[in-house]
């Protein structure tokens, strides 16, 4: 630790009033520490200077949260450490195809990450910071509280993809759209997918498949064995992007595929039912 | 709180409204712009609403809720990092991508130049943009610790519970984060340090 670090630590502790009286008195006699204290105070005051929350957004956000409350599933994400461990154990007993799906998804995610990293320029600092935060969250994520990440972990929104190559033509590794967020309706989600910049890149690639398309939306269970959604179970279709989202409080996986009738987005719920099948064009 | 846990919708509504502003402030500072803050906070509100019945009370509601909000912000930042940006002023805004955004940057781009009278709503915006840009350049571990302390006024012990790290690590991250933030605000070209991997 350098002298500057020591000075900053002392100034920070002074600011918070956590130094013992004697040490605080000694620190106050050091002009360098007091100068640093003034800098930290100024920075703190600037962090505190925020405009009030936008009122117009607040009511809509609260309404969406209350809707989620009304439709909360019987089995909510777990909220304590033991329960989380139990949940992990139960996940460990999942069918073997789920493990294979995870492995394929990891490979596809890796390809997606490499592709994205190749496209991005700059921002190395922020990326490094987020990566470090990822590690910290994963390493320290065993607390007793529910987190957004924990919710995503507990959710059933991950698309099952391991059988994709055998049931539909995947032109290349599908783009990973990740978690797309929460939407009131499937229409809102489709609009979001349509505007996704990552998907836009996928769309800009040459579409070279001319194939026969899926049928209309169906509620038939399709992925009990890890297959593609039933509407995409055709060699003619090519999955171009995968993601997950929440629609009207329900987790869905998001499949984007090239079909003979054009590019379509298919939403599949956690019971493997196709809940929407919309054109993206 | 108990009524909300028992399924009382209006009680939950009151609870969410009571805490909304402080969650908004946390979300806004962690994400660096209004749009991402709204997305993150929306996710967090839904998580809180869905899980309120399962909240076991072993920690304070504020601790739990701050944890949900800060994790939702981290998730939002990860999503943002996956999205290609057209420039440094994409969805992440000035807080995104470590862009060296300053008020002078805006003026140079024509944003506020021209000598017209400043709209009261805009007054102070340049300063806030600089703070957003400086915060965005802090490692997330430092940023969240500083914001929980300096914006939310939480003590070290509560921050430690929220972040699930020892209080000594909280103290160290706050000090280092504050120091880097002060340096960045005093000298936007400064290069922030990275946290060590061990607490």
Short mmCIF file of C-alpha atoms in Angstrom, two decimals:
data_model
loop_
_atom_site.label_atom_id
_atom_site.label_comp_id
_atom_site.label_asym_id
_atom_site.label_seq_id
_atom_site.Cartn_x
_atom_site.Cartn_y
_atom_site.Cartn_z
CA UNK A 1 0.00 0.00 0.00
CA UNK A 2 1.41 3.37 -1.00
CA UNK A 3 1.40 6.56 0.98
CA UNK A 4 -1.38 7.83 -1.25
CA UNK A 5 -3.43 4.73 -0.53
CA UNK A 6 -2.88 5.19 3.20
CA UNK A 7 -3.93 8.80 2.95
CA UNK A 8 -7.06 7.87 1.02
CA UNK A 9 -7.94 5.13 3.51
CA UNK A 10 -7.54 7.56 6.39
CA UNK A 11 -9.55 10.26 4.65
CA UNK A 12 -12.29 7.77 3.78
CA UNK A 13 -12.44 6.52 7.36
CA UNK A 14 -12.59 10.11 8.59
CA UNK A 15 -15.44 10.80 6.20
CA UNK A 16 -17.36 7.87 7.62
CA UNK A 17 -16.41 8.61 11.21
CA UNK A 18 -15.04 5.14 11.73
CA UNK A 19 -11.58 6.08 13.02
CA UNK A 20 -10.88 5.83 16.74
CA UNK A 21 -10.73 9.26 18.34
CA UNK A 22 -6.97 9.32 18.73
CA UNK A 23 -6.30 8.20 15.19
CA UNK A 24 -8.86 10.67 13.89
CA UNK A 25 -7.15 13.53 15.74
CA UNK A 26 -3.79 12.51 14.30
CA UNK A 27 -5.26 12.28 10.81
CA UNK A 28 -6.76 15.75 11.11
CA UNK A 29 -3.34 17.19 11.86
CA UNK A 30 -2.04 15.92 8.52
CA UNK A 31 -2.74 18.52 5.80
CA UNK A 32 -2.38 15.91 3.07
CA UNK A 33 -5.08 13.76 4.62
CA UNK A 34 -7.33 16.78 5.04
CA UNK A 35 -6.81 17.75 1.41
CA UNK A 36 -7.72 14.23 0.37
CA UNK A 37 -10.75 14.34 2.65
CA UNK A 38 -11.95 17.46 0.86
CA UNK A 39 -11.64 15.68 -2.48
CA UNK A 40 -13.57 12.66 -1.24
CA UNK A 41 -16.29 14.85 0.24
CA UNK A 42 -16.66 16.70 -3.02
CA UNK A 43 -16.91 13.43 -4.96
CA UNK A 44 -19.49 12.12 -2.50
CA UNK A 45 -21.60 15.23 -2.83
CA UNK A 46 -21.55 14.91 -6.59
CA UNK A 47 -22.61 11.26 -6.41
CA UNK A 48 -25.56 12.33 -4.25
CA UNK A 49 -26.69 14.97 -6.71
CA UNK A 50 -29.35 13.15 -8.68
CA UNK A 51 -32.60 14.32 -10.24
CA UNK A 52 -35.74 12.76 -8.77
CA UNK A 53 -37.13 9.57 -10.22
CA UNK A 54 -39.30 10.12 -13.29
CA UNK A 55 -42.87 9.92 -12.03
CA UNK A 56 -44.35 8.86 -15.35
CA UNK A 57 -42.26 5.69 -15.42
CA UNK A 58 -42.87 4.85 -11.79
CA UNK A 59 -46.56 4.03 -12.03
CA UNK A 60 -46.10 1.80 -15.05
CA UNK A 61 -43.26 -0.06 -13.37
CA UNK A 62 -45.20 -0.55 -10.16
CA UNK A 63 -48.21 -1.77 -12.12
CA UNK A 64 -46.04 -4.36 -13.86
CA UNK A 65 -44.64 -5.50 -10.53
CA UNK A 66 -48.12 -5.83 -9.06
CA UNK A 67 -49.20 -7.83 -12.07
CA UNK A 68 -46.26 -10.15 -11.45
CA UNK A 69 -47.37 -10.40 -7.83
CA UNK A 70 -50.85 -11.39 -8.95
CA UNK A 71 -49.53 -14.08 -11.23
CA UNK A 72 -46.64 -15.26 -9.06
CA UNK A 73 -46.04 -18.95 -9.73
CA UNK A 74 -46.67 -21.43 -6.97
CA UNK A 75 -43.01 -22.34 -7.01
CA UNK A 76 -41.14 -19.09 -6.77
CA UNK A 77 -37.40 -18.81 -7.01
CA UNK A 78 -35.84 -19.90 -3.74
CA UNK A 79 -34.80 -17.30 -1.24
CA UNK A 80 -32.41 -18.93 1.13
CA UNK A 81 -29.10 -20.69 0.90
CA UNK A 82 -30.31 -24.14 1.89
CA UNK A 83 -33.22 -23.99 -0.49
CA UNK A 84 -30.93 -22.86 -3.26
CA UNK A 85 -28.66 -25.81 -2.59
CA UNK A 86 -31.64 -28.14 -2.60
CA UNK A 87 -32.73 -26.64 -5.88
CA UNK A 88 -29.26 -27.16 -7.32
CA UNK A 89 -29.39 -30.77 -6.14
CA UNK A 90 -32.73 -31.25 -7.82
CA UNK A 91 -31.39 -29.73 -10.97
CA UNK A 92 -28.56 -32.24 -10.74
CA UNK A 93 -31.16 -34.99 -11.06
CA UNK A 94 -32.58 -33.56 -14.23
CA UNK A 95 -32.78 -35.77 -17.31
CA UNK A 96 -29.51 -36.49 -19.05
CA UNK A 97 -30.57 -34.54 -22.11
CA UNK A 98 -30.60 -31.40 -20.00
CA UNK A 99 -26.89 -31.82 -19.29
CA UNK A 100 -26.21 -32.26 -22.97
CA UNK A 101 -28.30 -29.17 -23.69
CA UNK A 102 -26.26 -27.20 -21.20
CA UNK A 103 -23.01 -28.36 -22.80
CA UNK A 104 -24.17 -27.38 -26.27
CA UNK A 105 -25.49 -24.07 -24.98
CA UNK A 106 -22.12 -23.37 -23.39
CA UNK A 107 -20.31 -24.07 -26.63
CA UNK A 108 -22.74 -21.87 -28.53
CA UNK A 109 -22.43 -19.13 -25.93
CA UNK A 110 -18.66 -19.33 -26.24
CA UNK A 111 -18.87 -18.92 -29.98
CA UNK A 112 -21.23 -15.99 -29.48
CA UNK A 113 -18.89 -14.36 -26.98
CA UNK A 114 -15.93 -14.72 -29.32
CA UNK A 115 -17.98 -13.21 -32.11
CA UNK A 116 -19.12 -10.33 -29.96
CA UNK A 117 -15.63 -9.66 -28.64
CA UNK A 118 -14.38 -9.60 -32.16
CA UNK A 119 -16.92 -6.95 -33.05
CA UNK A 120 -16.46 -4.68 -30.13
CA UNK A 121 -13.82 -2.06 -29.99
CA UNK A 122 -12.61 -0.26 -26.91
CA UNK A 123 -14.30 -0.54 -23.58
CA UNK A 124 -11.74 -2.96 -22.30
CA UNK A 125 -11.90 -1.38 -18.85
CA UNK A 126 -15.62 -1.79 -18.46
CA UNK A 127 -15.54 -5.32 -19.81
CA UNK A 128 -12.81 -6.24 -17.37
CA UNK A 129 -14.81 -4.71 -14.59
CA UNK A 130 -17.92 -6.66 -15.50
CA UNK A 131 -15.94 -9.85 -15.79
CA UNK A 132 -14.46 -9.28 -12.37
CA UNK A 133 -17.92 -8.52 -11.05
CA UNK A 134 -19.19 -11.73 -12.61
CA UNK A 135 -16.52 -13.65 -10.77
CA UNK A 136 -17.24 -11.86 -7.54
CA UNK A 137 -20.96 -12.51 -7.84
CA UNK A 138 -20.45 -16.15 -8.60
CA UNK A 139 -17.92 -16.57 -5.82
CA UNK A 140 -19.99 -14.67 -3.31
CA UNK A 141 -23.43 -15.53 -4.48
CA UNK A 142 -24.24 -17.91 -1.70
CA UNK A 143 -25.98 -15.48 0.55
CA UNK A 144 -29.39 -15.88 2.03
CA UNK A 145 -31.24 -13.59 -0.27
CA UNK A 146 -32.88 -13.78 -3.62
CA UNK A 147 -31.05 -12.01 -6.42
CA UNK A 148 -31.81 -11.24 -9.99
CA UNK A 149 -29.10 -13.63 -11.02
CA UNK A 150 -30.49 -16.28 -8.73
CA UNK A 151 -33.88 -15.81 -10.29
CA UNK A 152 -32.45 -16.29 -13.73
CA UNK A 153 -30.65 -19.37 -12.44
CA UNK A 154 -33.84 -20.79 -11.00
CA UNK A 155 -35.94 -19.91 -14.00
CA UNK A 156 -36.75 -22.27 -16.78
CA UNK A 157 -36.06 -19.87 -19.57
CA UNK A 158 -32.93 -21.41 -21.03
CA UNK A 159 -33.65 -22.69 -24.49
CA UNK A 160 -33.04 -26.36 -25.05
CA UNK A 161 -30.79 -26.53 -28.03
CA UNK A 162 -28.96 -29.82 -28.00
CA UNK A 163 -31.10 -31.39 -30.66
CA UNK A 164 -31.13 -28.40 -32.92
CA UNK A 165 -28.62 -29.77 -35.42
CA UNK A 166 -30.61 -32.96 -35.88
CA UNK A 167 -34.04 -31.45 -36.29
CA UNK A 168 -33.39 -28.20 -38.06
CA UNK A 169 -30.65 -26.77 -40.17
CA UNK A 170 -28.51 -24.44 -38.12
CA UNK A 171 -26.69 -22.33 -40.64
CA UNK A 172 -24.12 -21.34 -38.05
CA UNK A 173 -23.96 -21.06 -34.29
CA UNK A 174 -27.11 -19.16 -33.34
CA UNK A 175 -26.58 -15.69 -31.92
CA UNK A 176 -27.05 -15.61 -28.16
CA UNK A 177 -29.53 -12.91 -27.33
CA UNK A 178 -29.31 -13.62 -23.62
CA UNK A 179 -32.01 -12.53 -21.21
CA UNK A 180 -34.16 -10.02 -23.04
CA UNK A 181 -36.16 -8.78 -20.07
CA UNK A 182 -39.80 -8.68 -19.06
CA UNK A 183 -42.65 -7.82 -21.37
CA UNK A 184 -46.34 -7.37 -20.90
CA UNK A 185 -47.20 -9.13 -24.14
CA UNK A 186 -45.61 -11.32 -26.75
CA UNK A 187 -46.02 -8.46 -29.21
CA UNK A 188 -43.81 -6.26 -27.05
CA UNK A 189 -41.19 -8.97 -26.90
CA UNK A 190 -41.28 -9.53 -30.63
CA UNK A 191 -40.75 -5.80 -31.13
CA UNK A 192 -37.79 -5.97 -28.78
CA UNK A 193 -36.29 -8.92 -30.65
CA UNK A 194 -36.82 -7.16 -33.94
CA UNK A 195 -34.85 -4.18 -32.67
CA UNK A 196 -32.09 -6.17 -30.97
CA UNK A 197 -28.77 -4.96 -32.38
CA UNK A 198 -27.20 -8.38 -32.01
CA UNK A 199 -30.02 -9.95 -33.92
CA UNK A 200 -29.79 -7.17 -36.43
CA UNK A 201 -26.27 -8.34 -37.15
CA UNK A 202 -27.48 -11.88 -37.54
CA UNK A 203 -30.16 -10.61 -39.87
CA UNK A 204 -27.59 -8.79 -41.93
CA UNK A 205 -25.80 -12.03 -42.67
CA UNK A 206 -26.68 -13.55 -45.97
CA UNK A 207 -29.77 -15.68 -45.62
CA UNK A 208 -29.06 -18.53 -47.98
CA UNK A 209 -31.65 -21.06 -46.99
CA UNK A 210 -34.82 -21.45 -48.98
CA UNK A 211 -36.95 -23.81 -47.08
CA UNK A 212 -40.42 -24.86 -46.15
CA UNK A 213 -41.88 -23.07 -43.20
CA UNK A 214 -43.44 -23.90 -39.89
CA UNK A 215 -47.14 -24.03 -39.39
CA UNK A 216 -49.23 -21.71 -37.34
CA UNK A 217 -48.81 -21.33 -33.61
CA UNK A 218 -49.61 -24.43 -31.67
CA UNK A 219 -50.04 -25.28 -28.04
CA UNK A 220 -48.78 -28.79 -28.49
CA UNK A 221 -45.99 -29.78 -26.14
CA UNK A 222 -42.83 -29.87 -28.17
CA UNK A 223 -39.68 -30.02 -26.15
CA UNK A 224 -40.27 -32.65 -23.52
CA UNK A 225 -37.32 -34.51 -24.96
CA UNK A 226 -35.25 -31.42 -25.57
CA UNK A 227 -36.29 -30.99 -29.17
CA UNK A 228 -36.85 -27.74 -30.92
CA UNK A 229 -40.29 -26.22 -30.63
CA UNK A 230 -42.68 -28.24 -32.71
CA UNK A 231 -43.23 -25.42 -35.14
CA UNK A 232 -39.53 -25.45 -35.99
CA UNK A 233 -39.11 -29.19 -36.26
CA UNK A 234 -38.34 -29.22 -39.89
CA UNK A 235 -35.01 -29.70 -41.63
CA UNK A 236 -35.89 -26.66 -43.64
CA UNK A 237 -35.68 -24.26 -40.72
CA UNK A 238 -32.48 -22.68 -39.49
CA UNK A 239 -32.21 -21.32 -35.97
CA UNK A 240 -30.36 -18.03 -36.05
CA UNK A 241 -30.71 -16.77 -32.51
CA UNK A 242 -31.66 -17.93 -29.05
CA UNK A 243 -32.61 -16.07 -25.92
CA UNK A 244 -34.92 -15.97 -22.97
CA UNK A 245 -37.44 -13.52 -21.57
CA UNK A 246 -40.47 -13.10 -19.37
CA UNK A 247 -43.86 -12.44 -20.91
CA UNK A 248 -46.77 -11.58 -18.69
CA UNK A 249 -44.82 -12.97 -15.76
CA UNK A 250 -44.01 -16.28 -17.41
CA UNK A 251 -40.54 -17.37 -18.44
CA UNK A 252 -40.20 -18.16 -22.11
CA UNK A 253 -37.38 -19.21 -24.35
CA UNK A 254 -37.01 -17.22 -27.54
CA UNK A 255 -36.15 -18.90 -30.81
CA UNK A 256 -35.47 -16.96 -33.96
CA UNK A 257 -35.38 -19.01 -37.11
CA UNK A 258 -35.18 -18.62 -40.83
CA UNK A 259 -38.10 -20.38 -42.40
CA UNK A 260 -39.48 -20.55 -45.90
CA UNK A 261 -42.06 -17.99 -44.91
CA UNK A 262 -39.40 -15.67 -43.65
CA UNK A 263 -37.69 -15.02 -40.37
CA UNK A 264 -39.85 -15.84 -37.39
CA UNK A 265 -39.67 -15.63 -33.65
CA UNK A 266 -41.11 -18.47 -31.60
CA UNK A 267 -41.74 -18.22 -27.87
CA UNK A 268 -41.86 -21.40 -25.83
CA UNK A 269 -42.94 -21.54 -22.22
CA UNK A 270 -41.45 -23.66 -19.46
CA UNK A 271 -43.91 -26.45 -20.27
CA UNK A 272 -42.53 -26.51 -23.79
CA UNK A 273 -45.68 -25.05 -25.28
CA UNK A 274 -45.37 -22.66 -28.17
CA UNK A 275 -47.02 -19.49 -26.96
CA UNK A 276 -46.29 -17.31 -29.96
CA UNK A 277 -45.04 -17.74 -33.49
CA UNK A 278 -44.66 -14.40 -35.21
CA UNK A 279 -43.04 -13.07 -38.31
CA UNK A 280 -40.08 -10.78 -37.81
CA UNK A 281 -40.46 -9.25 -41.22
CA UNK B 1 -44.66 -5.90 5.07
CA UNK B 2 -46.46 -8.83 6.70
CA UNK B 3 -49.66 -7.97 4.88
CA UNK B 4 -47.82 -7.89 1.58
CA UNK B 5 -46.33 -11.27 2.35
CA UNK B 6 -49.81 -12.55 3.04
CA UNK B 7 -50.90 -11.55 -0.43
CA UNK B 8 -52.33 -8.08 0.22
CA UNK B 9 -51.88 -6.28 -3.07
CA UNK B 10 -52.40 -2.79 -1.73
CA UNK B 11 -49.91 -3.43 1.06
CA UNK B 12 -47.34 -4.46 -1.50
CA UNK B 13 -48.16 -1.38 -3.55
CA UNK B 14 -47.51 0.81 -0.52
CA UNK B 15 -44.30 -1.01 0.29
CA UNK B 16 -42.96 -0.64 -3.23
CA UNK B 17 -43.91 3.03 -3.38
CA UNK B 18 -42.25 3.70 -0.05
CA UNK B 19 -38.92 2.33 -1.23
CA UNK B 20 -39.15 3.22 -4.89
CA UNK B 21 -37.16 6.43 -4.81
CA UNK B 22 -34.15 4.96 -3.02
CA UNK B 23 -34.14 1.93 -5.33
CA UNK B 24 -34.32 4.29 -8.27
CA UNK B 25 -31.35 6.29 -7.04
CA UNK B 26 -29.29 3.15 -6.55
CA UNK B 27 -30.25 1.80 -9.95
CA UNK B 28 -29.62 5.12 -11.67
CA UNK B 29 -26.16 5.50 -10.26
CA UNK B 30 -25.12 1.90 -10.84
CA UNK B 31 -26.26 1.78 -14.46
CA UNK B 32 -25.34 5.35 -15.37
CA UNK B 33 -28.40 6.32 -17.39
CA UNK B 34 -32.17 6.52 -17.09
CA UNK B 35 -33.06 3.86 -19.65
CA UNK B 36 -30.92 1.10 -18.17
CA UNK B 37 -31.89 2.18 -14.67
CA UNK B 38 -35.55 1.75 -15.56
CA UNK B 39 -34.96 -1.66 -17.12
CA UNK B 40 -32.97 -2.85 -14.13
CA UNK B 41 -35.41 -1.47 -11.62
CA UNK B 42 -38.36 -3.00 -13.46
CA UNK B 43 -36.71 -6.39 -13.23
CA UNK B 44 -35.97 -5.84 -9.58
CA UNK B 45 -39.51 -4.74 -8.77
CA UNK B 46 -40.92 -7.83 -10.41
CA UNK B 47 -38.49 -10.04 -8.53
CA UNK B 48 -39.37 -8.40 -5.26
CA UNK B 49 -43.09 -8.69 -5.96
CA UNK B 50 -42.81 -12.33 -6.93
CA UNK B 51 -40.63 -13.29 -4.02
CA UNK B 52 -42.02 -11.16 -1.23
CA UNK B 53 -43.91 -14.14 0.11
CA UNK B 54 -40.71 -16.10 0.35
CA UNK B 55 -38.69 -13.40 2.03
CA UNK B 56 -37.76 -15.08 5.28
CA UNK B 57 -36.91 -12.00 7.32
CA UNK B 58 -33.45 -13.20 8.27
CA UNK B 59 -32.13 -9.96 6.86
CA UNK B 60 -33.82 -6.58 6.83
CA UNK B 61 -36.17 -5.95 3.93
CA UNK B 62 -34.00 -3.03 2.85
CA UNK B 63 -30.92 -5.24 2.78
CA UNK B 64 -32.70 -7.86 0.73
CA UNK B 65 -34.23 -5.35 -1.63
CA UNK B 66 -30.98 -3.47 -2.17
CA UNK B 67 -29.37 -6.75 -3.00
CA UNK B 68 -32.04 -7.57 -5.55
CA UNK B 69 -31.73 -4.13 -7.12
CA UNK B 70 -27.93 -4.14 -7.26
CA UNK B 71 -27.93 -7.63 -8.81
CA UNK B 72 -30.54 -6.54 -11.35
CA UNK B 73 -28.27 -3.62 -12.23
CA UNK B 74 -25.33 -5.95 -12.68
CA UNK B 75 -27.47 -8.16 -14.92
CA UNK B 76 -28.49 -5.11 -16.93
CA UNK B 77 -24.86 -4.05 -17.33
CA UNK B 78 -23.99 -7.53 -18.55
CA UNK B 79 -26.78 -7.34 -21.09
CA UNK B 80 -25.56 -3.96 -22.17
CA UNK B 81 -22.02 -5.26 -22.54
CA UNK B 82 -23.30 -7.93 -24.94
CA UNK B 83 -24.96 -5.37 -27.17
CA UNK B 84 -22.80 -3.79 -29.83
CA UNK B 85 -22.83 -0.01 -29.61
CA UNK B 86 -22.87 2.29 -32.56
CA UNK B 87 -20.80 4.80 -30.65
CA UNK B 88 -20.00 5.84 -27.13
CA UNK B 89 -23.47 7.32 -26.75
CA UNK B 90 -25.54 4.22 -27.30
CA UNK B 91 -28.12 2.83 -24.93
CA UNK B 92 -25.57 3.04 -22.17
CA UNK B 93 -25.28 6.74 -22.69
CA UNK B 94 -22.37 8.61 -21.29
CA UNK B 95 -21.90 6.09 -18.56
CA UNK B 96 -21.40 3.35 -21.07
CA UNK B 97 -18.28 1.82 -22.41
CA UNK B 98 -15.98 3.93 -20.36
CA UNK B 99 -16.43 6.71 -22.84
CA UNK B 100 -14.54 9.81 -21.77
CA UNK B 101 -17.77 11.73 -21.66
CA UNK B 102 -17.68 15.19 -20.19
CA UNK B 103 -19.78 18.27 -20.54
CA UNK B 104 -17.12 19.71 -22.79
CA UNK B 105 -17.47 16.58 -24.91
CA UNK B 106 -21.15 17.38 -25.31
CA UNK B 107 -20.44 20.95 -26.26
CA UNK B 108 -17.83 19.80 -28.73
CA UNK B 109 -20.49 17.61 -30.30
CA UNK B 110 -22.86 20.51 -30.49
CA UNK B 111 -25.04 19.24 -27.70
CA UNK B 112 -25.30 22.37 -25.62
CA UNK B 113 -23.35 24.87 -27.65
CA UNK B 114 -24.87 28.01 -29.07
CA UNK B 115 -25.17 30.33 -26.13
CA UNK B 116 -28.92 29.84 -25.67
CA UNK B 117 -30.39 30.18 -22.21
CA UNK B 118 -30.00 26.98 -20.23
CA UNK B 119 -33.21 25.14 -19.51
CA UNK B 120 -33.50 24.65 -15.74
CA UNK B 121 -34.03 20.94 -16.35
CA UNK B 122 -30.67 20.84 -18.10
CA UNK B 123 -28.82 22.79 -15.46
CA UNK B 124 -26.43 20.50 -13.67
CA UNK B 125 -26.74 17.88 -16.39
CA UNK B 126 -23.14 18.25 -17.49
CA UNK B 127 -21.95 17.68 -13.97
CA UNK B 128 -24.12 14.60 -13.61
CA UNK B 129 -22.85 13.25 -16.90
CA UNK B 130 -19.30 13.60 -15.66
CA UNK B 131 -20.18 11.74 -12.49
CA UNK B 132 -21.87 9.00 -14.51
CA UNK B 133 -18.83 8.68 -16.74
CA UNK B 134 -16.45 8.58 -13.79
CA UNK B 135 -18.56 5.99 -11.96
CA UNK B 136 -18.75 3.89 -15.10
CA UNK B 137 -14.99 3.69 -15.15
CA UNK B 138 -14.80 2.28 -11.66
CA UNK B 139 -14.70 -1.48 -11.35
CA UNK B 140 -18.24 -2.60 -10.50
CA UNK B 141 -17.19 -3.88 -7.07
CA UNK B 142 -15.93 -0.43 -6.15
CA UNK B 143 -18.85 1.37 -7.76
CA UNK B 144 -21.53 -0.56 -5.93
CA UNK B 145 -19.74 -0.19 -2.59
CA UNK B 146 -19.30 3.57 -3.02
CA UNK B 147 -22.88 4.10 -4.17
CA UNK B 148 -24.37 2.04 -1.34
CA UNK B 149 -22.35 4.07 1.13
CA UNK B 150 -22.37 7.57 -0.29
CA UNK B 151 -25.76 7.61 -1.98
CA UNK B 152 -27.78 5.17 0.10
CA UNK B 153 -26.09 6.01 3.42
CA UNK B 154 -25.75 2.38 4.44
CA UNK B 155 -23.16 1.40 7.01
CA UNK B 156 -20.33 -1.03 6.34
CA UNK B 157 -22.08 -3.96 8.02
CA UNK B 158 -25.22 -3.62 5.92
CA UNK B 159 -23.23 -3.19 2.73
CA UNK B 160 -21.28 -6.30 3.68
CA UNK B 161 -24.54 -8.24 4.00
CA UNK B 162 -25.84 -6.92 0.70
CA UNK B 163 -22.66 -7.76 -1.18
CA UNK B 164 -21.92 -10.89 0.82
CA UNK B 165 -18.35 -9.85 1.55
CA UNK B 166 -16.53 -9.12 4.83
CA UNK B 167 -16.90 -5.61 6.31
CA UNK B 168 -13.15 -5.08 6.01
CA UNK B 169 -13.41 -5.64 2.27
CA UNK B 170 -16.29 -3.18 2.14
CA UNK B 171 -14.20 -0.54 3.89
CA UNK B 172 -11.31 -1.12 1.54
CA UNK B 173 -13.47 -1.03 -1.59
CA UNK B 174 -15.19 2.14 -0.49
CA UNK B 175 -11.90 3.86 0.20
CA UNK B 176 -10.33 2.78 -3.07
CA UNK B 177 -13.47 3.52 -5.03
CA UNK B 178 -13.82 6.97 -3.51
CA UNK B 179 -10.17 7.69 -4.18
CA UNK B 180 -10.42 6.65 -7.80
CA UNK B 181 -13.67 8.53 -8.26
CA UNK B 182 -12.17 11.71 -6.82
CA UNK B 183 -9.16 11.31 -9.09
CA UNK B 184 -11.34 10.73 -12.15
CA UNK B 185 -13.55 13.71 -11.39
CA UNK B 186 -10.46 15.84 -10.88
CA UNK B 187 -8.70 14.39 -13.89
CA UNK B 188 -10.94 12.51 -16.34
CA UNK B 189 -7.91 11.07 -18.16
CA UNK B 190 -6.77 9.17 -15.05
CA UNK B 191 -6.69 5.40 -15.29
CA UNK B 192 -8.57 3.62 -12.50
CA UNK B 193 -6.96 0.73 -10.67
CA UNK B 194 -8.39 -2.76 -10.80
CA UNK B 195 -9.45 -4.58 -7.67
CA UNK B 196 -7.41 -7.51 -6.50
CA UNK B 197 -9.11 -10.86 -6.92
CA UNK B 198 -8.96 -11.73 -3.24
CA UNK B 199 -10.81 -9.64 -0.66
#
